[in-house]
Amino acid sequence: MERWLKVCGRQSGLSMGVFAEGDGYPLMVVESSATIPGNPSLYLSAGIHGDEPAPVEALIRWAEENKGCLKAWNLTIFPCLNPWGLERNIRFDAEGRDLNRSYNSRKLPRITAQLALIKGRRFDVAACLHEDYDARGFYLYEIAAARPHFGEEICRKLSPIMTTDSRSNIDGHRARGGLIRRRIRPDMLAGHPEAFRLHFHYAARTFTLETPSEEGLASRISVHREFLSFLLKKPKTRYGNYHGNR
Ligand SMILES: [Zn+2]
């Protein structure tokens, strides 16, 4: 939180707030202080699974390194959605729930509060950052929605840092070169991940990046950082118009 506070301010145009409490910890959001029409909008989140530390570190490092460029975006960032789990290296919340299967539940005040906060917002890109113990390299989910699709390009960009997970079937889904491009329907899972919710209500394109938990921490962090830099460097025009593209 101290590091994020340092990133906030006039240069980055970001400010920090607490939107809910989770297992005794404040849950924070970092967002653009002013929404500039015409700027592309980006949703980023990390740390919903407490045993996935690389994305949490990568997100703050990326923000520290790009402080001067962040004003060109309308940003909504959730730097760590499960701080209780992160401190204990536990995937779940204190009640043993998988928060990332709870986005269609109204029983969790922390998720209700998060969704209330983004109500009415539309994101050109939403990215959820994760890690996976079974992964054999990094892989990327791209929910098939707005075109152009960027999945292949992202995997190519990240592959010099770490090999892609070359399996043709990852977690029950067809994969190619580390990319899983899926169409999703609301009835596919009983408990909805954050990415489903974002796709159905908020975002033109939704990515979930996974790095292998058994690899070294430094290279996992690099993969996430490079991915975030890719999103930031993309010319605005490439994202198209949200409403026209949907
Ligand atoms: Zn995860």
Tab-separated table of N, CA and C in Angstrom, residues 27-177:
chain	number	residue	atom	x	y	z
A	27	LEU	N	-9.260	-3.389	1.394
A	27	LEU	CA	-9.128	-3.745	-0.027
A	27	LEU	C	-9.051	-2.455	-0.819
A	28	MET	N	-7.984	-2.318	-1.574
A	28	MET	CA	-7.780	-1.022	-2.203
A	28	MET	C	-7.990	-1.033	-3.707
A	29	VAL	N	-8.353	0.142	-4.173
A	29	VAL	CA	-8.475	0.390	-5.607
A	29	VAL	C	-7.604	1.603	-5.926
A	30	VAL	N	-6.919	1.535	-7.044
A	30	VAL	CA	-6.135	2.674	-7.520
A	30	VAL	C	-6.730	3.057	-8.863
A	31	GLU	N	-7.115	4.304	-9.013
A	31	GLU	CA	-7.776	4.687	-10.264
A	31	GLU	C	-7.424	6.096	-10.694
A	32	SER	N	-7.663	6.363	-11.976
A	32	SER	CA	-7.422	7.701	-12.507
A	32	SER	C	-8.332	8.679	-11.773
A	33	SER	N	-7.735	9.775	-11.313
A	33	SER	CA	-8.517	10.744	-10.540
A	33	SER	C	-9.589	11.398	-11.409
A	34	ALA	N	-9.272	11.582	-12.684
A	34	ALA	CA	-10.259	12.148	-13.606
A	34	ALA	C	-10.396	11.229	-14.807
A	35	THR	N	-11.627	11.022	-15.252
A	35	THR	CA	-11.841	10.223	-16.455
A	35	THR	C	-11.763	11.154	-17.657
A	36	ILE	N	-10.821	10.898	-18.543
A	36	ILE	CA	-10.655	11.755	-19.727
A	36	ILE	C	-11.345	11.076	-20.908
A	37	PRO	N	-12.363	11.703	-21.468
A	37	PRO	CA	-13.041	11.094	-22.617
A	37	PRO	C	-12.047	10.931	-23.771
A	38	GLY	N	-12.119	9.806	-24.438
A	38	GLY	CA	-11.197	9.566	-25.548
A	38	GLY	C	-9.971	8.769	-25.144
A	39	ASN	N	-9.628	8.796	-23.878
A	39	ASN	CA	-8.528	7.936	-23.415
A	39	ASN	C	-9.036	6.496	-23.317
A	40	PRO	N	-8.219	5.525	-23.715
A	40	PRO	CA	-8.669	4.142	-23.561
A	40	PRO	C	-8.739	3.759	-22.082
A	41	SER	N	-9.633	2.865	-21.781
A	41	SER	CA	-9.806	2.496	-20.374
A	41	SER	C	-9.343	1.063	-20.145
A	42	LEU	N	-8.698	0.895	-19.021
A	42	LEU	CA	-8.036	-0.375	-18.719
A	42	LEU	C	-8.366	-0.806	-17.296
A	43	TYR	N	-8.747	-2.068	-17.150
A	43	TYR	CA	-9.022	-2.658	-15.835
A	43	TYR	C	-7.937	-3.697	-15.572
A	44	LEU	N	-7.298	-3.608	-14.419
A	44	LEU	CA	-6.249	-4.572	-14.070
A	44	LEU	C	-6.487	-5.088	-12.659
A	45	SER	N	-6.265	-6.378	-12.465
A	45	SER	CA	-6.371	-6.880	-11.095
A	45	SER	C	-5.366	-7.997	-10.860
A	46	ALA	N	-4.974	-8.138	-9.598
A	46	ALA	CA	-4.021	-9.182	-9.210
A	46	ALA	C	-4.348	-9.655	-7.806
A	47	GLY	N	-3.799	-10.799	-7.470
A	47	GLY	CA	-3.827	-11.254	-6.089
A	47	GLY	C	-5.161	-11.730	-5.566
A	48	ILE	N	-6.063	-12.127	-6.448
A	48	ILE	CA	-7.336	-12.662	-5.930
A	48	ILE	C	-7.110	-14.051	-5.343
A	49	HIS	N	-6.116	-14.752	-5.893
A	49	HIS	CA	-5.654	-16.010	-5.298
A	49	HIS	C	-4.377	-15.694	-4.513
A	50	GLY	N	-4.440	-15.930	-3.199
A	50	GLY	CA	-3.356	-15.489	-2.325
A	50	GLY	C	-2.028	-16.189	-2.554
A	51	ASP	N	-2.034	-17.348	-3.201
A	51	ASP	CA	-0.779	-18.076	-3.429
A	51	ASP	C	-0.191	-17.771	-4.813
A	52	GLU	N	-0.543	-16.590	-5.347
A	52	GLU	CA	-0.037	-16.184	-6.662
A	52	GLU	C	0.608	-14.801	-6.534
A	53	PRO	N	1.829	-14.761	-5.999
A	53	PRO	CA	2.426	-13.463	-5.649
A	53	PRO	C	3.026	-12.677	-6.816
A	54	ALA	N	3.490	-13.340	-7.873
A	54	ALA	CA	4.201	-12.611	-8.938
A	54	ALA	C	3.370	-11.473	-9.539
A	55	PRO	N	2.084	-11.700	-9.847
A	55	PRO	CA	1.301	-10.613	-10.437
A	55	PRO	C	1.170	-9.389	-9.524
A	56	VAL	N	1.092	-9.607	-8.214
A	56	VAL	CA	0.934	-8.491	-7.275
A	56	VAL	C	2.180	-7.606	-7.320
A	57	GLU	N	3.342	-8.247	-7.329
A	57	GLU	CA	4.608	-7.510	-7.390
A	57	GLU	C	4.794	-6.875	-8.770
A	58	ALA	N	4.427	-7.634	-9.817
A	58	ALA	CA	4.603	-7.124	-11.186
A	58	ALA	C	3.766	-5.865	-11.410
A	59	LEU	N	2.559	-5.866	-10.893
A	59	LEU	CA	1.649	-4.741	-11.107
A	59	LEU	C	2.194	-3.459	-10.472
A	60	ILE	N	2.669	-3.541	-9.251
A	60	ILE	CA	3.198	-2.340	-8.615
A	60	ILE	C	4.508	-1.901	-9.292
A	61	ARG	N	5.345	-2.860	-9.662
A	61	ARG	CA	6.607	-2.484	-10.332
A	61	ARG	C	6.340	-1.793	-11.652
A	62	TRP	N	5.406	-2.351	-12.396
A	62	TRP	CA	5.022	-1.762	-13.685
A	62	TRP	C	4.521	-0.326	-13.488
A	63	ALA	N	3.705	-0.119	-12.460
A	63	ALA	CA	3.179	1.226	-12.197
A	63	ALA	C	4.311	2.167	-11.792
A	64	GLU	N	5.233	1.679	-10.966
A	64	GLU	CA	6.380	2.507	-10.547
A	64	GLU	C	7.224	2.915	-11.754
A	65	GLU	N	7.422	1.967	-12.667
A	65	GLU	CA	8.296	2.229	-13.811
A	65	GLU	C	7.631	3.105	-14.884
A	66	ASN	N	6.304	3.120	-14.906
A	66	ASN	CA	5.598	3.824	-15.981
A	66	ASN	C	4.782	5.005	-15.481
A	67	LYS	N	5.148	5.466	-14.312
A	67	LYS	CA	4.407	6.551	-13.663
A	67	LYS	C	4.016	7.680	-14.619
A	68	GLY	N	4.976	8.052	-15.488
A	68	GLY	CA	4.762	9.193	-16.379
A	68	GLY	C	3.803	8.919	-17.525
A	69	CYS	N	3.542	7.644	-17.836
A	69	CYS	CA	2.703	7.331	-19.018
A	69	CYS	C	1.270	6.979	-18.626
A	70	LEU	N	0.992	6.907	-17.346
A	70	LEU	CA	-0.294	6.354	-16.931
A	70	LEU	C	-1.461	7.306	-17.146
A	71	LYS	N	-1.131	8.589	-17.316
A	71	LYS	CA	-2.190	9.589	-17.498
A	71	LYS	C	-2.940	9.432	-18.823
A	72	ALA	N	-2.301	8.732	-19.773
A	72	ALA	CA	-2.932	8.570	-21.088
A	72	ALA	C	-4.077	7.558	-21.046
A	73	TRP	N	-4.305	6.978	-19.872
A	73	TRP	CA	-5.325	5.937	-19.734
A	73	TRP	C	-6.338	6.308	-18.664
A	74	ASN	N	-7.534	5.774	-18.814
A	74	ASN	CA	-8.473	5.776	-17.688
A	74	ASN	C	-8.298	4.426	-17.005
A	75	LEU	N	-7.681	4.450	-15.845
A	75	LEU	CA	-7.278	3.195	-15.204
A	75	LEU	C	-8.132	2.853	-13.997
A	76	THR	N	-8.448	1.583	-13.883
A	76	THR	CA	-9.059	1.036	-12.670
A	76	THR	C	-8.220	-0.171	-12.291
A	77	ILE	N	-7.521	-0.068	-11.172
A	77	ILE	CA	-6.573	-1.124	-10.796
A	77	ILE	C	-6.919	-1.672	-9.413
A	78	PHE	N	-7.023	-2.981	-9.325
A	78	PHE	CA	-7.181	-3.638	-8.027
A	78	PHE	C	-5.858	-4.364	-7.744
A	79	PRO	N	-4.979	-3.737	-6.958
A	79	PRO	CA	-3.606	-4.246	-6.822
A	79	PRO	C	-3.500	-5.575	-6.079
A	80	CYS	N	-4.453	-5.849	-5.192
A	80	CYS	CA	-4.396	-7.123	-4.463
A	80	CYS	C	-5.772	-7.402	-3.872
A	81	LEU	N	-6.475	-8.347	-4.485
A	81	LEU	CA	-7.864	-8.594	-4.075
A	81	LEU	C	-7.989	-9.557	-2.895
A	82	ASN	N	-6.902	-10.201	-2.529
A	82	ASN	CA	-6.960	-11.119	-1.390
A	82	ASN	C	-5.692	-10.987	-0.530
A	83	PRO	N	-5.537	-9.837	0.146
A	83	PRO	CA	-4.313	-9.623	0.940
A	83	PRO	C	-4.164	-10.629	2.088
A	84	TRP	N	-5.263	-11.085	2.659
A	84	TRP	CA	-5.213	-12.102	3.724
A	84	TRP	C	-4.525	-13.360	3.182
A	85	GLY	N	-4.927	-13.777	1.983
A	85	GLY	CA	-4.355	-14.971	1.366
A	85	GLY	C	-2.905	-14.766	0.972
A	86	LEU	N	-2.595	-13.561	0.475
A	86	LEU	CA	-1.226	-13.284	0.025
A	86	LEU	C	-0.247	-13.415	1.193
A	87	GLU	N	-0.604	-12.892	2.329
A	87	GLU	CA	0.296	-12.964	3.482
A	87	GLU	C	0.496	-14.393	3.964
A	88	ARG	N	-0.500	-15.234	3.713
A	88	ARG	CA	-0.431	-16.620	4.203
A	88	ARG	C	-0.109	-17.635	3.114
A	89	ASN	N	0.051	-17.152	1.878
A	89	ASN	CA	0.270	-18.041	0.736
A	89	ASN	C	-0.868	-19.060	0.590
A	90	ILE	N	-2.097	-18.561	0.717
A	90	ILE	CA	-3.293	-19.412	0.612
A	90	ILE	C	-4.167	-18.889	-0.530
A	91	ARG	N	-4.626	-19.803	-1.383
A	91	ARG	CA	-5.443	-19.423	-2.539
A	91	ARG	C	-6.762	-18.752	-2.132
A	92	PHE	N	-7.388	-19.283	-1.092
A	92	PHE	CA	-8.773	-18.923	-0.765
A	92	PHE	C	-8.858	-17.747	0.207
A	93	ASP	N	-10.095	-17.345	0.549
A	93	ASP	CA	-10.262	-16.348	1.605
A	93	ASP	C	-10.281	-17.069	2.961
A	94	ALA	N	-10.496	-16.322	4.033
A	94	ALA	CA	-10.405	-16.923	5.373
A	94	ALA	C	-11.489	-17.969	5.625
A	95	GLU	N	-12.571	-17.916	4.833
A	95	GLU	CA	-13.658	-18.902	4.959
A	95	GLU	C	-13.445	-20.085	4.014
A	96	GLY	N	-12.343	-20.116	3.325
A	96	GLY	CA	-12.070	-21.221	2.411
A	96	GLY	C	-12.766	-21.107	1.069
A	97	ARG	N	-13.255	-19.919	0.727
A	97	ARG	CA	-13.947	-19.733	-0.550
A	97	ARG	C	-12.964	-19.305	-1.627
A	98	ASP	N	-13.202	-19.791	-2.844
A	98	ASP	CA	-12.434	-19.307	-3.986
A	98	ASP	C	-13.114	-18.027	-4.473
A	99	LEU	N	-12.493	-16.900	-4.191
A	99	LEU	CA	-13.114	-15.613	-4.554
A	99	LEU	C	-13.312	-15.504	-6.062
A	100	ASN	N	-12.435	-16.162	-6.796
A	100	ASN	CA	-12.546	-16.082	-8.251
A	100	ASN	C	-13.586	-17.048	-8.816
A	101	ARG	N	-14.421	-17.600	-7.972
A	101	ARG	CA	-15.600	-18.350	-8.423
A	101	ARG	C	-16.836	-17.759	-7.764
A	102	SER	N	-16.752	-16.499	-7.428
A	102	SER	CA	-17.829	-15.892	-6.626
A	102	SER	C	-18.387	-14.626	-7.255
A	103	TYR	N	-18.088	-14.390	-8.531
A	103	TYR	CA	-18.498	-13.116	-9.127
A	103	TYR	C	-19.957	-13.081	-9.569
A	104	ASN	N	-20.668	-14.201	-9.432
A	104	ASN	CA	-22.112	-14.147	-9.646
A	104	ASN	C	-22.854	-14.383	-8.337
A	105	SER	N	-22.135	-14.255	-7.211
A	105	SER	CA	-22.770	-14.434	-5.907
A	105	SER	C	-22.994	-13.070	-5.270
A	106	ARG	N	-24.111	-12.927	-4.605
A	106	ARG	CA	-24.359	-11.655	-3.918
A	106	ARG	C	-24.054	-11.772	-2.440
A	107	LYS	N	-23.452	-12.896	-2.051
A	107	LYS	CA	-23.242	-13.145	-0.626
A	107	LYS	C	-21.939	-12.581	-0.092
A	108	LEU	N	-21.064	-12.129	-0.982
A	108	LEU	CA	-19.774	-11.631	-0.510
A	108	LEU	C	-19.732	-10.101	-0.629
A	109	PRO	N	-19.816	-9.409	0.490
A	109	PRO	CA	-19.832	-7.944	0.446
A	109	PRO	C	-18.636	-7.355	-0.296
A	110	ARG	N	-17.476	-7.998	-0.218
A	110	ARG	CA	-16.295	-7.450	-0.881
A	110	ARG	C	-16.466	-7.463	-2.397
A	111	ILE	N	-17.122	-8.482	-2.925
A	111	ILE	CA	-17.330	-8.553	-4.371
A	111	ILE	C	-18.468	-7.622	-4.792
A	112	THR	N	-19.515	-7.577	-3.989
A	112	THR	CA	-20.609	-6.639	-4.261
A	112	THR	C	-20.053	-5.212	-4.301
A	113	ALA	N	-19.182	-4.885	-3.350
A	113	ALA	CA	-18.604	-3.531	-3.291
A	113	ALA	C	-17.716	-3.265	-4.499
A	114	GLN	N	-16.952	-4.246	-4.912
A	114	GLN	CA	-16.083	-4.079	-6.078
A	114	GLN	C	-16.920	-3.833	-7.341
A	115	LEU	N	-17.986	-4.605	-7.497
A	115	LEU	CA	-18.825	-4.448	-8.686
A	115	LEU	C	-19.595	-3.126	-8.650
A	116	ALA	N	-19.980	-2.692	-7.456
A	116	ALA	CA	-20.670	-1.399	-7.332
A	116	ALA	C	-19.720	-0.273	-7.757
A	117	LEU	N	-18.460	-0.431	-7.402
A	117	LEU	CA	-17.481	0.599	-7.734
A	117	LEU	C	-17.295	0.755	-9.250
A	118	ILE	N	-17.347	-0.354	-9.984
A	118	ILE	CA	-17.115	-0.252	-11.440
A	118	ILE	C	-18.426	-0.163	-12.229
A	119	LYS	N	-19.532	-0.093	-11.535
A	119	LYS	CA	-20.833	-0.024	-12.206
A	119	LYS	C	-20.856	1.126	-13.221
A	120	GLY	N	-21.310	0.824	-14.428
A	120	GLY	CA	-21.417	1.850	-15.461
A	120	GLY	C	-20.126	2.091	-16.228
A	121	ARG	N	-19.017	1.515	-15.781
A	121	ARG	CA	-17.757	1.726	-16.498
A	121	ARG	C	-17.659	0.742	-17.666
A	122	ARG	N	-16.949	1.175	-18.692
A	122	ARG	CA	-16.703	0.305	-19.842
A	122	ARG	C	-15.205	0.312	-20.104
A	123	PHE	N	-14.638	-0.890	-20.203
A	123	PHE	CA	-13.191	-0.984	-20.379
A	123	PHE	C	-12.859	-1.476	-21.778
A	124	ASP	N	-11.875	-0.836	-22.387
A	124	ASP	CA	-11.380	-1.340	-23.677
A	124	ASP	C	-10.663	-2.665	-23.466
A	125	VAL	N	-9.966	-2.773	-22.349
A	125	VAL	CA	-9.254	-4.007	-22.018
A	125	VAL	C	-9.387	-4.283	-20.530
A	126	ALA	N	-9.634	-5.536	-20.197
A	126	ALA	CA	-9.569	-5.965	-18.797
A	126	ALA	C	-8.579	-7.110	-18.720
A	127	ALA	N	-7.700	-7.066	-17.728
A	127	ALA	CA	-6.711	-8.134	-17.576
A	127	ALA	C	-6.656	-8.600	-16.130
A	128	CYS	N	-6.788	-9.910	-15.953
A	128	CYS	CA	-6.713	-10.518	-14.627
A	128	CYS	C	-5.408	-11.330	-14.607
A	129	LEU	N	-4.591	-11.078	-13.607
A	129	LEU	CA	-3.257	-11.684	-13.564
A	129	LEU	C	-3.227	-12.833	-12.559
A	130	HIS	N	-2.754	-13.992	-13.033
A	130	HIS	CA	-2.800	-15.209	-12.209
A	130	HIS	C	-1.536	-16.057	-12.343
A	131	GLU	N	-1.499	-17.099	-11.498
A	131	GLU	CA	-0.436	-18.106	-11.605
A	131	GLU	C	-1.065	-19.492	-11.460
A	132	ASP	N	-0.326	-20.512	-11.912
A	132	ASP	CA	-0.889	-21.862	-11.930
A	132	ASP	C	0.215	-22.878	-11.609
A	133	TYR	N	-0.048	-23.746	-10.635
A	133	TYR	CA	0.934	-24.766	-10.240
A	133	TYR	C	1.159	-25.826	-11.309
A	134	ASP	N	0.161	-26.059	-12.152
A	134	ASP	CA	0.284	-27.112	-13.165
A	134	ASP	C	0.859	-26.603	-14.479
A	135	ALA	N	1.006	-25.295	-14.596
A	135	ALA	CA	1.469	-24.741	-15.871
A	135	ALA	C	2.905	-25.168	-16.149
A	136	ARG	N	3.211	-25.335	-17.451
A	136	ARG	CA	4.587	-25.712	-17.852
A	136	ARG	C	5.264	-24.591	-18.607
A	137	GLY	N	4.709	-23.451	-18.549
A	137	GLY	CA	5.181	-22.237	-19.200
A	137	GLY	C	4.052	-21.244	-18.968
A	138	PHE	N	4.165	-20.041	-19.523
A	138	PHE	CA	3.025	-19.133	-19.334
A	138	PHE	C	1.939	-19.462	-20.350
A	139	TYR	N	0.718	-19.141	-20.032
A	139	TYR	CA	-0.366	-19.231	-21.010
A	139	TYR	C	-1.371	-18.116	-20.780
A	140	LEU	N	-2.186	-17.894	-21.811
A	140	LEU	CA	-3.084	-16.744	-21.832
A	140	LEU	C	-4.480	-17.162	-22.273
A	141	TYR	N	-5.476	-16.743	-21.501
A	141	TYR	CA	-6.867	-16.874	-21.953
A	141	TYR	C	-7.265	-15.556	-22.600
A	142	GLU	N	-7.832	-15.649	-23.777
A	142	GLU	CA	-8.428	-14.468	-24.392
A	142	GLU	C	-9.884	-14.792	-24.664
A	143	ILE	N	-10.767	-14.086	-24.004
A	143	ILE	CA	-12.183	-14.334	-24.267
A	143	ILE	C	-12.506	-13.706	-25.610
A	144	ALA	N	-13.037	-14.511	-26.495
A	144	ALA	CA	-13.271	-14.045	-27.859
A	144	ALA	C	-14.424	-13.059	-27.879
A	145	ALA	N	-14.094	-11.810	-28.106
A	145	ALA	CA	-15.125	-10.776	-28.205
A	145	ALA	C	-14.679	-9.794	-29.278
A	146	ALA	N	-14.366	-8.572	-28.867
A	146	ALA	CA	-14.026	-7.538	-29.837
A	146	ALA	C	-12.797	-7.912	-30.664
A	147	ARG	N	-12.814	-7.532	-31.922
A	147	ARG	CA	-11.637	-7.681	-32.761
A	147	ARG	C	-10.961	-6.327	-32.921
A	148	PRO	N	-9.679	-6.269	-33.221
A	148	PRO	CA	-8.811	-7.411	-33.475
A	148	PRO	C	-8.463	-8.151	-32.193
A	149	HIS	N	-8.193	-9.455	-32.357
A	149	HIS	CA	-7.689	-10.242	-31.238
A	149	HIS	C	-6.184	-10.019	-31.113
A	150	PHE	N	-5.720	-9.996	-29.878
A	150	PHE	CA	-4.293	-9.728	-29.654
A	150	PHE	C	-3.530	-10.928	-29.104
A	151	GLY	N	-4.241	-12.012	-28.835
A	151	GLY	CA	-3.645	-13.135	-28.116
A	151	GLY	C	-2.333	-13.642	-28.692
A	152	GLU	N	-2.320	-13.899	-30.006
A	152	GLU	CA	-1.109	-14.456	-30.635
A	152	GLU	C	0.071	-13.490	-30.478
A	153	GLU	N	-0.226	-12.216	-30.714
A	153	GLU	CA	0.818	-11.194	-30.639
A	153	GLU	C	1.382	-11.118	-29.211
A	154	ILE	N	0.513	-11.194	-28.227
A	154	ILE	CA	0.967	-11.134	-26.833
A	154	ILE	C	1.868	-12.339	-26.534
A	155	CYS	N	1.439	-13.515	-26.927
A	155	CYS	CA	2.244	-14.715	-26.657
A	155	CYS	C	3.610	-14.624	-27.334
A	156	ARG	N	3.627	-14.104	-28.552
A	156	ARG	CA	4.906	-13.924	-29.256
A	156	ARG	C	5.811	-12.962	-28.502
A	157	LYS	N	5.235	-11.868	-28.036
A	157	LYS	CA	6.006	-10.841	-27.319
A	157	LYS	C	6.596	-11.371	-26.013
A	158	LEU	N	5.863	-12.259	-25.358
A	158	LEU	CA	6.305	-12.736	-24.038
A	158	LEU	C	7.231	-13.950	-24.132
A	159	SER	N	7.213	-14.613	-25.266
A	159	SER	CA	7.940	-15.883	-25.348
A	159	SER	C	9.465	-15.779	-25.214
A	160	PRO	N	10.104	-14.636	-25.544
A	160	PRO	CA	11.552	-14.575	-25.263
A	160	PRO	C	11.868	-14.595	-23.765
A	161	ILE	N	10.927	-14.207	-22.926
A	161	ILE	CA	11.167	-14.156	-21.473
A	161	ILE	C	10.971	-15.527	-20.851
A	162	MET	N	9.967	-16.234	-21.319
A	162	MET	CA	9.651	-17.555	-20.761
A	162	MET	C	8.972	-18.376	-21.854
A	163	THR	N	9.171	-19.667	-21.833
A	163	THR	CA	8.526	-20.481	-22.870
A	163	THR	C	7.021	-20.526	-22.624
A	164	THR	N	6.299	-20.677	-23.718
A	164	THR	CA	4.849	-20.818	-23.582
A	164	THR	C	4.537	-22.240	-23.138
A	165	ASP	N	3.406	-22.409	-22.506
A	165	ASP	CA	2.935	-23.750	-22.164
A	165	ASP	C	2.505	-24.405	-23.476
A	166	SER	N	3.231	-25.458	-23.882
A	166	SER	CA	3.010	-25.995	-25.232
A	166	SER	C	1.927	-27.072	-25.280
A	167	ARG	N	1.283	-27.353	-24.174
A	167	ARG	CA	0.241	-28.390	-24.206
A	167	ARG	C	-0.901	-27.984	-25.144
A	168	SER	N	-1.498	-28.973	-25.806
A	168	SER	CA	-2.607	-28.656	-26.705
A	168	SER	C	-3.922	-28.614	-25.937
A	169	ASN	N	-3.876	-29.119	-24.699
A	169	ASN	CA	-5.065	-29.048	-23.857
A	169	ASN	C	-4.638	-28.542	-22.475
A	170	ILE	N	-5.112	-27.367	-22.119
A	170	ILE	CA	-4.751	-26.771	-20.835
A	170	ILE	C	-6.023	-26.617	-20.021
A	171	ASP	N	-6.044	-27.277	-18.874
A	171	ASP	CA	-7.193	-27.137	-17.981
A	171	ASP	C	-8.524	-27.468	-18.688
A	172	GLY	N	-8.455	-28.440	-19.609
A	172	GLY	CA	-9.675	-28.861	-20.313
A	172	GLY	C	-10.026	-28.009	-21.526
A	173	HIS	N	-9.151	-27.068	-21.886
A	173	HIS	CA	-9.451	-26.207	-23.030
A	173	HIS	C	-8.396	-26.383	-24.111
A	174	ARG	N	-8.842	-26.248	-25.359
A	174	ARG	CA	-7.920	-26.357	-26.475
A	174	ARG	C	-6.980	-25.165	-26.484
A	175	ALA	N	-5.696	-25.452	-26.586
A	175	ALA	CA	-4.714	-24.365	-26.546
A	175	ALA	C	-3.755	-24.486	-27.716
A	176	ARG	N	-3.233	-23.350	-28.145
A	176	ARG	CA	-2.264	-23.339	-29.248
A	176	ARG	C	-1.214	-22.295	-28.946
A	177	GLY	N	0.028	-22.750	-28.836
A	177	GLY	CA	1.117	-21.812	-28.553
A	177	GLY	C	0.896	-21.014	-27.276
